[in-house]
mmCIF file of C-alpha atoms in Angstrom:
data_model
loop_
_atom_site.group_PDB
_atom_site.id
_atom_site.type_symbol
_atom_site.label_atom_id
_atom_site.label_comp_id
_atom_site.label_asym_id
_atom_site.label_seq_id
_atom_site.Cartn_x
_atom_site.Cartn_y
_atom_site.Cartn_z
ATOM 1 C CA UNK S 19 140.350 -128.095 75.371
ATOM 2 C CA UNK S 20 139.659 -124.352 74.580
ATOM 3 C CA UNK S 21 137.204 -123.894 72.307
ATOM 4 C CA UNK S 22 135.832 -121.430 69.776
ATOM 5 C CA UNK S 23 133.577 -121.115 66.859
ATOM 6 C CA UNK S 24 132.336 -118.373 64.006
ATOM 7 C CA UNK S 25 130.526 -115.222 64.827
ATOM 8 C CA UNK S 26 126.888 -114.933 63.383
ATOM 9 C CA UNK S 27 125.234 -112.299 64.954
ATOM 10 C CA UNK S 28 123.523 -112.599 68.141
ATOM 11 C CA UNK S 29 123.930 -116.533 68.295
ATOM 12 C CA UNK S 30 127.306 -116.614 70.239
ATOM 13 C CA UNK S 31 125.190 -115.936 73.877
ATOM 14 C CA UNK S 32 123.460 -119.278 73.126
ATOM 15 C CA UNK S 33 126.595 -121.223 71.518
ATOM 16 C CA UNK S 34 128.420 -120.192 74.547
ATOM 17 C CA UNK S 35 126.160 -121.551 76.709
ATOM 18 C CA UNK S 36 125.547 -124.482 75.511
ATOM 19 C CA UNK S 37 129.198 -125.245 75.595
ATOM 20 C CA UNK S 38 130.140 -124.303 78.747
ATOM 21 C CA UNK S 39 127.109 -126.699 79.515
ATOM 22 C CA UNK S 40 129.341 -129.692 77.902
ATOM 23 C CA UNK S 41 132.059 -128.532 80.232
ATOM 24 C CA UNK S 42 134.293 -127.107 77.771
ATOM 25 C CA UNK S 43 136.334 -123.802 78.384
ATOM 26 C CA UNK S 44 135.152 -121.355 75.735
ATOM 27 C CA UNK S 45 137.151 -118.444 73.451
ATOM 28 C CA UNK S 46 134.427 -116.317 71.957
ATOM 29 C CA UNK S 47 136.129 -114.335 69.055
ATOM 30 C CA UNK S 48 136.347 -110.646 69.524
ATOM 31 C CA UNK S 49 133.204 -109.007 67.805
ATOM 32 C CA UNK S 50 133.764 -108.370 63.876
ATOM 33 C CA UNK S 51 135.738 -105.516 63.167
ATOM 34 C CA UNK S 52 137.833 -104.292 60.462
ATOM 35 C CA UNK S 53 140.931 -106.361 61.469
ATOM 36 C CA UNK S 54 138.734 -109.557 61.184
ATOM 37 C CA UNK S 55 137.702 -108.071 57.719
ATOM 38 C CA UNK S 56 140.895 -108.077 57.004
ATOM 39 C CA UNK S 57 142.847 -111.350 58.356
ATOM 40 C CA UNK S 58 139.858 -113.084 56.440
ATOM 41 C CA UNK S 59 140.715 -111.686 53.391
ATOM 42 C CA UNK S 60 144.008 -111.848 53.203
ATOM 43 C CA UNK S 61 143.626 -115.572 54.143
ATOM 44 C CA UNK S 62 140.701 -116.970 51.378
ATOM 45 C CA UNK S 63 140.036 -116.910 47.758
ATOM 46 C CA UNK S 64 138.639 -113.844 46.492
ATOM 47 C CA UNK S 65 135.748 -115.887 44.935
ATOM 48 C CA UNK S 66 134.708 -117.254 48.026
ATOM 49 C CA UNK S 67 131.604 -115.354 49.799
ATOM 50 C CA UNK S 68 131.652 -113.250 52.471
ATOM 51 C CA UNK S 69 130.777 -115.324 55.604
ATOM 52 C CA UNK S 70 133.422 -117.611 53.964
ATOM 53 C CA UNK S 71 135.865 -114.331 54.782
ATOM 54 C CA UNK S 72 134.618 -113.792 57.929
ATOM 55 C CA UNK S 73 134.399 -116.975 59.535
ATOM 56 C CA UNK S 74 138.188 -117.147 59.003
ATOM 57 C CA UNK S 75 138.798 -113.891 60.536
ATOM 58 C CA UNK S 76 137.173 -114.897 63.744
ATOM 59 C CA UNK S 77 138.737 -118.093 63.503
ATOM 60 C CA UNK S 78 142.862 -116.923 63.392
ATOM 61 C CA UNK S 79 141.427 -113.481 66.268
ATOM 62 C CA UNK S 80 140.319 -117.184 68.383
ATOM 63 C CA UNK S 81 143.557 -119.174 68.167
ATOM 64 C CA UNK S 82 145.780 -116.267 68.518
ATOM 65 C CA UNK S 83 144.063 -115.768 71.860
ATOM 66 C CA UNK S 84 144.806 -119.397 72.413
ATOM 67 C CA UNK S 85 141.790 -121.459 71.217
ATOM 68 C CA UNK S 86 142.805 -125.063 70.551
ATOM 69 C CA UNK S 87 139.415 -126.721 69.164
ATOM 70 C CA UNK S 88 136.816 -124.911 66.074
ATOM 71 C CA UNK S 89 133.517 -126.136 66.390
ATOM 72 C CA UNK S 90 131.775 -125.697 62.788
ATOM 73 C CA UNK S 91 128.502 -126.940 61.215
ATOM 74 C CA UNK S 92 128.150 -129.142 58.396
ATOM 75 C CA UNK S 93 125.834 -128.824 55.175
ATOM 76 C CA UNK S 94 125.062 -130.482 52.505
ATOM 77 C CA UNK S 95 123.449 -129.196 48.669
ATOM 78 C CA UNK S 96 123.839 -126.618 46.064
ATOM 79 C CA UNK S 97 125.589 -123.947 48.415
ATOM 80 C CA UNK S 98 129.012 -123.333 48.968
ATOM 81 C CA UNK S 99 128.236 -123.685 52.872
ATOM 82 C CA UNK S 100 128.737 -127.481 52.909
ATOM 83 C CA UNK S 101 132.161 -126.868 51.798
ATOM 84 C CA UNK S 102 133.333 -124.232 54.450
ATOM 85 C CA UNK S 103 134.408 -126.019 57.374
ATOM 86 C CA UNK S 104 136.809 -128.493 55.448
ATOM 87 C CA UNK S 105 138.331 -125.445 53.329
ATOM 88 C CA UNK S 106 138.944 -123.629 56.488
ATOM 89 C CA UNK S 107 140.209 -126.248 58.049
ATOM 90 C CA UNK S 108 142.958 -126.695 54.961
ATOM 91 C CA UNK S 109 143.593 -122.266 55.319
ATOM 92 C CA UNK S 110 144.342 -122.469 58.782
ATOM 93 C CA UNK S 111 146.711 -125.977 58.903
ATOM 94 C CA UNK S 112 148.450 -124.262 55.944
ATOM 95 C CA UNK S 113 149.457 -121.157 57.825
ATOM 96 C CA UNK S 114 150.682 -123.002 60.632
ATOM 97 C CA UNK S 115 148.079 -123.248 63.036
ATOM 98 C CA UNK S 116 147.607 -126.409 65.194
ATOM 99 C CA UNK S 117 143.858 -127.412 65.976
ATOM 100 C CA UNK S 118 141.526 -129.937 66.245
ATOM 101 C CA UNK S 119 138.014 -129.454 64.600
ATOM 102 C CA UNK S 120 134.600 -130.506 65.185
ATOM 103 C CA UNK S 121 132.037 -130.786 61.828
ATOM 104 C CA UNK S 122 128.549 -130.626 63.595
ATOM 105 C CA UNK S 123 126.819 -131.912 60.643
ATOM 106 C CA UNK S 124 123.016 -131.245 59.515
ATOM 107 C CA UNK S 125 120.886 -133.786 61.252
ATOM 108 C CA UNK S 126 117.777 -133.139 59.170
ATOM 109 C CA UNK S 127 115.136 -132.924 61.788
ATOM 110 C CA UNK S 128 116.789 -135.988 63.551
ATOM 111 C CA UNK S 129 117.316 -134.599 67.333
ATOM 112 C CA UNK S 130 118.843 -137.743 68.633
ATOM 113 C CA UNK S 131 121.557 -137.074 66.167
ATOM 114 C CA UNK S 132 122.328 -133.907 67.090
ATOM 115 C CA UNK S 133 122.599 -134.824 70.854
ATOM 116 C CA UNK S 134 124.519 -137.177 70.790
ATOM 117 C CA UNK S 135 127.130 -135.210 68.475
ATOM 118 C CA UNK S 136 127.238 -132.594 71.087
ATOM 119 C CA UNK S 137 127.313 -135.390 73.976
ATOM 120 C CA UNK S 138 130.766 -136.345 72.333
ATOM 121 C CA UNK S 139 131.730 -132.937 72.358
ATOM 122 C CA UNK S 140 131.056 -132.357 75.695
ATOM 123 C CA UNK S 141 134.108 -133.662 78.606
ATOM 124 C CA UNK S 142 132.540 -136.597 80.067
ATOM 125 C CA UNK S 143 129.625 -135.089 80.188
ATOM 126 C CA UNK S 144 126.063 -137.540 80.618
ATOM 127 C CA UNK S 145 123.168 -137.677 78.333
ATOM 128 C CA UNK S 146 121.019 -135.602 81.002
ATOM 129 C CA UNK S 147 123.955 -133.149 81.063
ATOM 130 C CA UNK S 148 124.261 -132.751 77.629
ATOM 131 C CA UNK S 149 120.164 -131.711 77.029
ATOM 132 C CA UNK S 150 120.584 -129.865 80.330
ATOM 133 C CA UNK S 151 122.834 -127.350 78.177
ATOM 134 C CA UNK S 152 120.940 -127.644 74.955
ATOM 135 C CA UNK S 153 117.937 -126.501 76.338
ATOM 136 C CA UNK S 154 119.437 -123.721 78.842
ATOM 137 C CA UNK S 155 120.961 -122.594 75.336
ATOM 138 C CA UNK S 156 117.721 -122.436 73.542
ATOM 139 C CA UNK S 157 116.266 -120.266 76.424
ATOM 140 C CA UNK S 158 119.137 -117.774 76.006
ATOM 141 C CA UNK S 159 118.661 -117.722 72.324
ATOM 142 C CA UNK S 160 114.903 -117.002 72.845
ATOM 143 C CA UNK S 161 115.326 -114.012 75.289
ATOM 144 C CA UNK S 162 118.090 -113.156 72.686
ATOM 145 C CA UNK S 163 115.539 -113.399 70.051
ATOM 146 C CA UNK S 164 112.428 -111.856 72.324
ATOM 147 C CA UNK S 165 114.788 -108.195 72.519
ATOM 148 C CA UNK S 166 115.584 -108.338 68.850
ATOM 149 C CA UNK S 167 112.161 -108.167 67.603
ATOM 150 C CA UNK S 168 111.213 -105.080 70.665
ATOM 151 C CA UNK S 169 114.310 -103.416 68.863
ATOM 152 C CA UNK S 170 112.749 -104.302 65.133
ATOM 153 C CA UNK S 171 109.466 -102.611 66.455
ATOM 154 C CA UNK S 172 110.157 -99.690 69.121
ATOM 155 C CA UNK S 173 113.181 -98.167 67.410
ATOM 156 C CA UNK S 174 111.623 -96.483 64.466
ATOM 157 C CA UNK S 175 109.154 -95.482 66.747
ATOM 158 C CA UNK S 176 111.063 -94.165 69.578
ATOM 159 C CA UNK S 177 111.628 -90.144 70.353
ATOM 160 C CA UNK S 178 114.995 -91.353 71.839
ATOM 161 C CA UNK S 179 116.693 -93.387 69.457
ATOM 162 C CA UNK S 180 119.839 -93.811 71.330
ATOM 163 C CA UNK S 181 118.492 -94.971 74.850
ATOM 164 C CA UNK S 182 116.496 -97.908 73.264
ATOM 165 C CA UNK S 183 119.720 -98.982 71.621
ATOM 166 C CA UNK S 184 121.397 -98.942 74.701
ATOM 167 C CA UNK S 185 118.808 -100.490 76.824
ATOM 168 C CA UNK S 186 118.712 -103.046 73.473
ATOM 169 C CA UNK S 187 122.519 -103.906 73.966
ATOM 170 C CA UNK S 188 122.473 -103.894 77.963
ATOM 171 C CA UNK S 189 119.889 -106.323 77.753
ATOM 172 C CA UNK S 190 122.092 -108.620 75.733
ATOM 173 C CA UNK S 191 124.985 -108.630 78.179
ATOM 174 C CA UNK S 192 122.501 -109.000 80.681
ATOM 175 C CA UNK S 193 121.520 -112.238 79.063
ATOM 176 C CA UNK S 194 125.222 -113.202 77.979
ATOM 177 C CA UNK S 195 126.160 -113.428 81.612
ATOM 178 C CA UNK S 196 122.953 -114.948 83.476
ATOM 179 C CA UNK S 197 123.921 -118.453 85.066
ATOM 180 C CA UNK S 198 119.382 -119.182 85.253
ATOM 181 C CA UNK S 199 116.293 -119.213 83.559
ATOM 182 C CA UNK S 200 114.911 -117.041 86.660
ATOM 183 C CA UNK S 201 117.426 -114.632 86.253
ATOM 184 C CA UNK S 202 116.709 -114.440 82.147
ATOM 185 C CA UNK S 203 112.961 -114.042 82.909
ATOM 186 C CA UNK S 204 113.750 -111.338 85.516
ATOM 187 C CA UNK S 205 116.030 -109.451 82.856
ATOM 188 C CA UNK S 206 113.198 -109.204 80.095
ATOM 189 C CA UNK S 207 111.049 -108.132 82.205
ATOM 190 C CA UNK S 208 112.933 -105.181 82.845
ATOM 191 C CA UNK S 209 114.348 -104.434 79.919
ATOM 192 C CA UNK S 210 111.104 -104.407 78.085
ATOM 193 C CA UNK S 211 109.554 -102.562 80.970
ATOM 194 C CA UNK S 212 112.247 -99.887 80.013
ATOM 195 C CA UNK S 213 112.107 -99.821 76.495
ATOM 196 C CA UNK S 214 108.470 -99.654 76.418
ATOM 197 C CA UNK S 215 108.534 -96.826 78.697
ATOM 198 C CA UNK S 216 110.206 -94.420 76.100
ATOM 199 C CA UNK S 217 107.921 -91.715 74.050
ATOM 200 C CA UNK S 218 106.931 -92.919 70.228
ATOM 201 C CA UNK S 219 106.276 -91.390 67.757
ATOM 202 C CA UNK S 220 102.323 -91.113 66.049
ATOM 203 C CA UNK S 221 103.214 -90.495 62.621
ATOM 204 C CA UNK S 222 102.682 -93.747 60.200
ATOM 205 C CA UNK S 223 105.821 -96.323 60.151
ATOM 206 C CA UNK S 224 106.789 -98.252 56.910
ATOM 207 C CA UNK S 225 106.836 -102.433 57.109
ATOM 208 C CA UNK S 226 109.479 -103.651 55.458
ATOM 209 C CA UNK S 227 110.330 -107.277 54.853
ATOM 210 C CA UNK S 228 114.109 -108.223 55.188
ATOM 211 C CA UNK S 229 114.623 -111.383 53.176
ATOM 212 C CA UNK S 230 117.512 -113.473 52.143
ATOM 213 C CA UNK S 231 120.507 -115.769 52.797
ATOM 214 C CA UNK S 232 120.467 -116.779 56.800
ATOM 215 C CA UNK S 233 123.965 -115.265 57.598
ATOM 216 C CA UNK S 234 123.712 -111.614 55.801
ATOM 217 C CA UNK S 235 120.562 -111.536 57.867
ATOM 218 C CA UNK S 236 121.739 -112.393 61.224
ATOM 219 C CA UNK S 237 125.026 -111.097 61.173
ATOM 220 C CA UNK S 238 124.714 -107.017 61.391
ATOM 221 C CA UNK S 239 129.148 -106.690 60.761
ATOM 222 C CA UNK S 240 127.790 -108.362 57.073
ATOM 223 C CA UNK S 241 124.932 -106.088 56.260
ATOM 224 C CA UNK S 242 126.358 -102.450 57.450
ATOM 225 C CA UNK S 243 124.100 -103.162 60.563
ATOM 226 C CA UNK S 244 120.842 -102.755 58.349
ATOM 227 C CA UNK S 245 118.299 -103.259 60.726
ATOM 228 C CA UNK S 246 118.890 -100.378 62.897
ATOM 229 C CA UNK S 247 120.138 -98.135 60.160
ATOM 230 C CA UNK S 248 116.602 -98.728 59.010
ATOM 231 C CA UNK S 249 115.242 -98.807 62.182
ATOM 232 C CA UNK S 250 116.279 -95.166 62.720
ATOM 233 C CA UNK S 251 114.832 -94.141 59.201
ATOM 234 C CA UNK S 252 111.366 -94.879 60.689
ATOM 235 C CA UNK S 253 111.012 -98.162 59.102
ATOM 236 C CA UNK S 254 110.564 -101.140 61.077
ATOM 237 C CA UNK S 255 111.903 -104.304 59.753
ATOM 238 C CA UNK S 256 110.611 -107.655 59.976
ATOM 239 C CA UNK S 257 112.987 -110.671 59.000
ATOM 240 C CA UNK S 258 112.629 -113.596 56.780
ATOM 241 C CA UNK S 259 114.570 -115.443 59.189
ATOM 242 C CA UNK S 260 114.434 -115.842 63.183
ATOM 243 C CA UNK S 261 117.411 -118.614 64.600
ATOM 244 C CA UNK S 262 114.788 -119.967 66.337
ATOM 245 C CA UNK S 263 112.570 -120.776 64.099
ATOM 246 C CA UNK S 264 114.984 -121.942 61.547
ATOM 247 C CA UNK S 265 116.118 -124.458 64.386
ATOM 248 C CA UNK S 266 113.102 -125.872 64.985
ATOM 249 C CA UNK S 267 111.793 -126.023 61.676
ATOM 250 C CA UNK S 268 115.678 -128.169 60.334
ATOM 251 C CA UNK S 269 116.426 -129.710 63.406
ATOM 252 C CA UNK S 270 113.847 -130.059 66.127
ATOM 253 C CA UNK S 271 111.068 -130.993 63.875
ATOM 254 C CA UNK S 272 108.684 -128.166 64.166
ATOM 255 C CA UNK S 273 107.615 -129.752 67.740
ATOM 256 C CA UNK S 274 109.129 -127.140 69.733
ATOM 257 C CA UNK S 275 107.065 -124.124 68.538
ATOM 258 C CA UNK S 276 104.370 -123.530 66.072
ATOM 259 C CA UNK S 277 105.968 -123.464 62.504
ATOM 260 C CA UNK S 278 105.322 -121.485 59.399
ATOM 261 C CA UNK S 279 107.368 -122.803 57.086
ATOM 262 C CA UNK S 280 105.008 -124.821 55.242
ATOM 263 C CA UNK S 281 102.895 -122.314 54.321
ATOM 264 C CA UNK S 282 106.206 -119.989 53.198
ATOM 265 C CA UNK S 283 106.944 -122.947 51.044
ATOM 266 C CA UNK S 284 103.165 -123.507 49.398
ATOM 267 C CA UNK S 285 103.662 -119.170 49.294
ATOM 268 C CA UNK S 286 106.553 -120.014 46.759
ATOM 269 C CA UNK S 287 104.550 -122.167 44.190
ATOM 270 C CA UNK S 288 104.327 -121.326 41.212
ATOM 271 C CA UNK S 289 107.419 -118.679 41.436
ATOM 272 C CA UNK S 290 109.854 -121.565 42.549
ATOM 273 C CA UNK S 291 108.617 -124.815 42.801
ATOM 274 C CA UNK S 292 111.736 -126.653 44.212
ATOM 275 C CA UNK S 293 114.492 -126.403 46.289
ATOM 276 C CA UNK S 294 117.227 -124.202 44.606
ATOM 277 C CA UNK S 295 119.901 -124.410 47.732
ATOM 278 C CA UNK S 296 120.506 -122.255 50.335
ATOM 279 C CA UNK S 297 116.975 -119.873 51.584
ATOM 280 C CA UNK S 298 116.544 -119.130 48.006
ATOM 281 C CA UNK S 299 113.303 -120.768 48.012
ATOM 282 C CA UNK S 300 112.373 -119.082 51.607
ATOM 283 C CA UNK S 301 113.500 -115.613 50.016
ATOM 284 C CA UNK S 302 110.395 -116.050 47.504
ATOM 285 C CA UNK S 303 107.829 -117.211 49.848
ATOM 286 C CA UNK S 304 108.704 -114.720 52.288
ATOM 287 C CA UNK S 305 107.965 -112.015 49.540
ATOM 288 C CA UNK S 306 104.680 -113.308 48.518
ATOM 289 C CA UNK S 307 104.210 -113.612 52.266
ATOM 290 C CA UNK S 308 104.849 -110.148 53.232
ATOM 291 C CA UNK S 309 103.291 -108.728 49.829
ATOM 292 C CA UNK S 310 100.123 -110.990 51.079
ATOM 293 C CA UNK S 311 100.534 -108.894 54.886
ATOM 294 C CA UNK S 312 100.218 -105.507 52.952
ATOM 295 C CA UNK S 313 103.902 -104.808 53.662
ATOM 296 C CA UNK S 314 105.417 -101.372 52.119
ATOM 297 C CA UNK S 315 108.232 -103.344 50.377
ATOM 298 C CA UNK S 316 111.111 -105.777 50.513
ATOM 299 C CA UNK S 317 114.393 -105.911 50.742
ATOM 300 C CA UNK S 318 116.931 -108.893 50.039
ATOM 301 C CA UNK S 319 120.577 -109.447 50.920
ATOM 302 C CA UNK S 320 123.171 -111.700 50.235
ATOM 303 C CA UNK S 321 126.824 -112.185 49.836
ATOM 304 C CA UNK S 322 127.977 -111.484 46.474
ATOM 305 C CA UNK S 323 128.023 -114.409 44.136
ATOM 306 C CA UNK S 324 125.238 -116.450 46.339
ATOM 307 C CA UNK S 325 123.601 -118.543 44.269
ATOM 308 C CA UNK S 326 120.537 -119.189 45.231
ATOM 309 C CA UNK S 327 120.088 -115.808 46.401
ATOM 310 C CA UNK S 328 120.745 -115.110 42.934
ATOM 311 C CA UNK S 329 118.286 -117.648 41.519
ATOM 312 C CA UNK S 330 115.805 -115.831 43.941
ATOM 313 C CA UNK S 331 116.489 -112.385 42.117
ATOM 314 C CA UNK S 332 115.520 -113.431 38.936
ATOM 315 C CA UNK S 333 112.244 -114.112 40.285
ATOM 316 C CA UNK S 334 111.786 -111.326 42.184
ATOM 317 C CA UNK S 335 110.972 -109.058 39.557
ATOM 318 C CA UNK S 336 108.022 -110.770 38.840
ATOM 319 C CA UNK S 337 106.566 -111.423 42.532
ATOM 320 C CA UNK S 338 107.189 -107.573 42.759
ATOM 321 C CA UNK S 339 104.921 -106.667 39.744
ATOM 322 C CA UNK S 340 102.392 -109.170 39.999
ATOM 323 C CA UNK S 341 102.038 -108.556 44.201
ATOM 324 C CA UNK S 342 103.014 -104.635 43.459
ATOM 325 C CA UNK S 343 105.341 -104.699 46.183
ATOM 326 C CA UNK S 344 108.146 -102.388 45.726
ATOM 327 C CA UNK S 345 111.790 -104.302 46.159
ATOM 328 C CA UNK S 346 115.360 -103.932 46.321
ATOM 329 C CA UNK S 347 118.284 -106.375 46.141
ATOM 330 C CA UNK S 348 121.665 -105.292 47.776
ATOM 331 C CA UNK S 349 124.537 -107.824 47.781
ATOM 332 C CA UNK S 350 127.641 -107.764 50.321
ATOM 333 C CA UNK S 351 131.314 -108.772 50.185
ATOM 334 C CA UNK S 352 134.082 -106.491 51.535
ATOM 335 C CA UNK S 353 134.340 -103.442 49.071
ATOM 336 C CA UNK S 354 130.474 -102.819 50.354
ATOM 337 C CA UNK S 355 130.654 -99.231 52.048
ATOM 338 C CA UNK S 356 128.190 -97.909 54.504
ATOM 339 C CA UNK S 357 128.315 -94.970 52.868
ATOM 340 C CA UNK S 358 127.231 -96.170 50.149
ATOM 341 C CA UNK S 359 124.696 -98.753 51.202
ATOM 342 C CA UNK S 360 123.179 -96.071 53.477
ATOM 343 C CA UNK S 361 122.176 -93.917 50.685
ATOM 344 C CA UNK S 362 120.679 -96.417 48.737
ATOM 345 C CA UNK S 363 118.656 -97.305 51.884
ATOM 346 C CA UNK S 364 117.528 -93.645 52.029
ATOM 347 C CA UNK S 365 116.482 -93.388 48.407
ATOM 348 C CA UNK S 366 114.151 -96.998 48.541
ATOM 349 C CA UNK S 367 112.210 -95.616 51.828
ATOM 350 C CA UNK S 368 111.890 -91.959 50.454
ATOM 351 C CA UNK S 369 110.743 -93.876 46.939
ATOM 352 C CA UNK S 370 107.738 -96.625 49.101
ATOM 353 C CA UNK S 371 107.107 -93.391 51.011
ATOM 354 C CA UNK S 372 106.156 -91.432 47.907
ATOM 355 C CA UNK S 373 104.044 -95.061 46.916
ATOM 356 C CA UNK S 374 102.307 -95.017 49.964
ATOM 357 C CA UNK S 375 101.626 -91.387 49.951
ATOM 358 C CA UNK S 376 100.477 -90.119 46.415
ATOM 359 C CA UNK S 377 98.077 -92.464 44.028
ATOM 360 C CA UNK S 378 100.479 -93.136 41.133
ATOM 361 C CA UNK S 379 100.809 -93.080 37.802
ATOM 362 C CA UNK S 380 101.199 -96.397 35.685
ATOM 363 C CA UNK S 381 104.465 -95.280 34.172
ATOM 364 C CA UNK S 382 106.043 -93.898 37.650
ATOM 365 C CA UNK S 383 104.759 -97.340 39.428
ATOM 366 C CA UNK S 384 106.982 -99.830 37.360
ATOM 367 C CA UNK S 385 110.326 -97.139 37.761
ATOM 368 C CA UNK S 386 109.063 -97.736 41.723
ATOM 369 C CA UNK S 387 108.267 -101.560 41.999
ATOM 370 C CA UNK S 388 112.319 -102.419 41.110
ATOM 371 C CA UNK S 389 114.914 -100.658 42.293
ATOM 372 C CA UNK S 390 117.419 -102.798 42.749
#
């Protein structure tokens, strides 16, 4: 059984892991490029949304390299998620491709469940063995997660822009091919050694909140690689969403580490008092959250056509005024240009720089506080 599953972001270190853990050979897709832009395209609806796209791009880039077995979550609610794995499924069987395909479905908090889904994944492999690899695969993902948030913070900061990227992407190799938890540990240690090492900058750097839908987030080949495009603008970002923490807060319970998502939640009320789908609900709190931290401003991203993202917009407007946080919604699908995205980025920082620098006038303050 060779198996493979979809690309979003960082995450594949930890899938990986965790199924080589269950004893299964692996076929990582080839990072997302303009060919997998392209073979997902050609191959889905043009309505559907852009992880939609992608996921079937890495998907046909796997079995072509000979990948026999997709491993895909589940969902369930007002989000076109729940629907992707069985529409893939239908894409790929209908342009000839022969596969088997495992639904890991949403266990809702219930870890038992999602053991023993993986445990019948996994070639023969025991209970033990199976938590063996789900917890060597949640130490990878925090390591994965720890050099993230240094990049977040030290690269708009940093004299030397390019050496803490590269000591950024080293690290994650680094981390991709450890075999231990002592050689992980040993591995941030340096690499954090290293990247605090390099000169920063004193001048003043802008906090801005990235919120939004979990895969435009995560994934930096669906958001023109916003973070560090930001990141070298002198702003440093701080997400709405961490894997980790939406992991334990879904699956694991909140026991594994100390959760916030209750108070992002009561942060919601009275802008959205019920679940809308998707992080639509999150992508509020989060605002009011960050507004609350004295943030510079917010940005949210989505896929085109996203609902709840959408939903999430039309109350944005109002958090923005009545917090006076200055915002900006950018959606994504393939047309999006870097180009193009890039200077929009440019002209919301120059705009919370001239907020954060000059009193303002009533009149100039609303044109500021939406510029979506």
């Amino acid at each position: 059984m060779k198996v493979t599953f979809p690309h979003m972001g960082n995450s594949y270190i930890a899938i990986k892991a965790l199924l080589k853990g269950l004893k299964l050979e692996v076929v990582v897709p080839p990072p997302i490029s303009n060919k997998t832009y392209e073979l997902g395209v050609k191959n889905s609806p043009e309505f559907a949304c852009l992880p939609l796209k992608l996921n079937m791009g890495n998907f046909i880039e796997a079995l072509d390299q000979g990948a026999d077995t997709i491993v895909m979550a589940g969902g369930w609610g007002p989000c076109r998620f729940g629907y992707y794995a069985q529409v893939e499924r239908d894409i790929l069987r209908d342009l000839g491709y022969d596969f088997d395909i495992y639904i890991l479905e949403s266990p809702d908090s219930k870890l038992t469940e999602l053991i023993l889904q993986l445990k019948d994944l996994g070639q023969n492999v025991s209970l033990a063995e199976a938590l063996k690899a789900l917890r060597f695969a949640w130490i990878k993902l925090k390591a994965v997660e720890q050099m993230e948030k240094k990049l977040e913070y030290y690269l708009p900061r940093s004299l030397d822009k390019d050496k803490t990227e590269k000591i950024y992407e080293k690290s994650l190799k680094d981390i991709d091919d450890a075999n231990n938890k002592r050689e992980i540990n040993q591995i941030l240690k340096s690499s954090i050694k290293q990247i605090e090492s390099i000169e920063c900058t004193n001048d003043k750097i802008l906090k801005v909140g990235l919120i939004g839908e979990i895969y435009t987030i995560l994934e930096p080949a669906s958001n023109v690689n916003i973070v560090k495009t930001l990141g070298r603008l002198g702003v440093e970002i701080t997400r709405s969403t961490y894997l980790t923490d939406w992991i334990n807060d879904h699956i694991l319970g909140g026991y594994i580490k100390k959760s916030n998502h209750k108070n992002i939640i009561k942060c919601a009320k009275p802008y959205v008092n019920y679940w809308v789908g998707g992080h639509g609900r999150e992508t509020i709190g989060y605002a009011v959250h960050f507004a609350k931290q004295k943030y510079d401003g917010l940005i949210q991203i989505g896929p085109l056509t996203c609902m709840p993202e959408i939903v999430a917009q039309s109350i944005l407007g109002k958090v923005g005024e009545e917090k006076e946080i200055p915002h900006m919604t950018i959606y994504f699908d393939e047309q999006s240009g870097s180009a193009g995205i890039n200077t929009r980025l440019e002209a919301f920082v120059d705009m919370i720089q001239r907020n954060d620098s000059f009193v303002l006038k009533e009149d100039a303050k609303s044109e500021i506080l939406s510029w979506s």
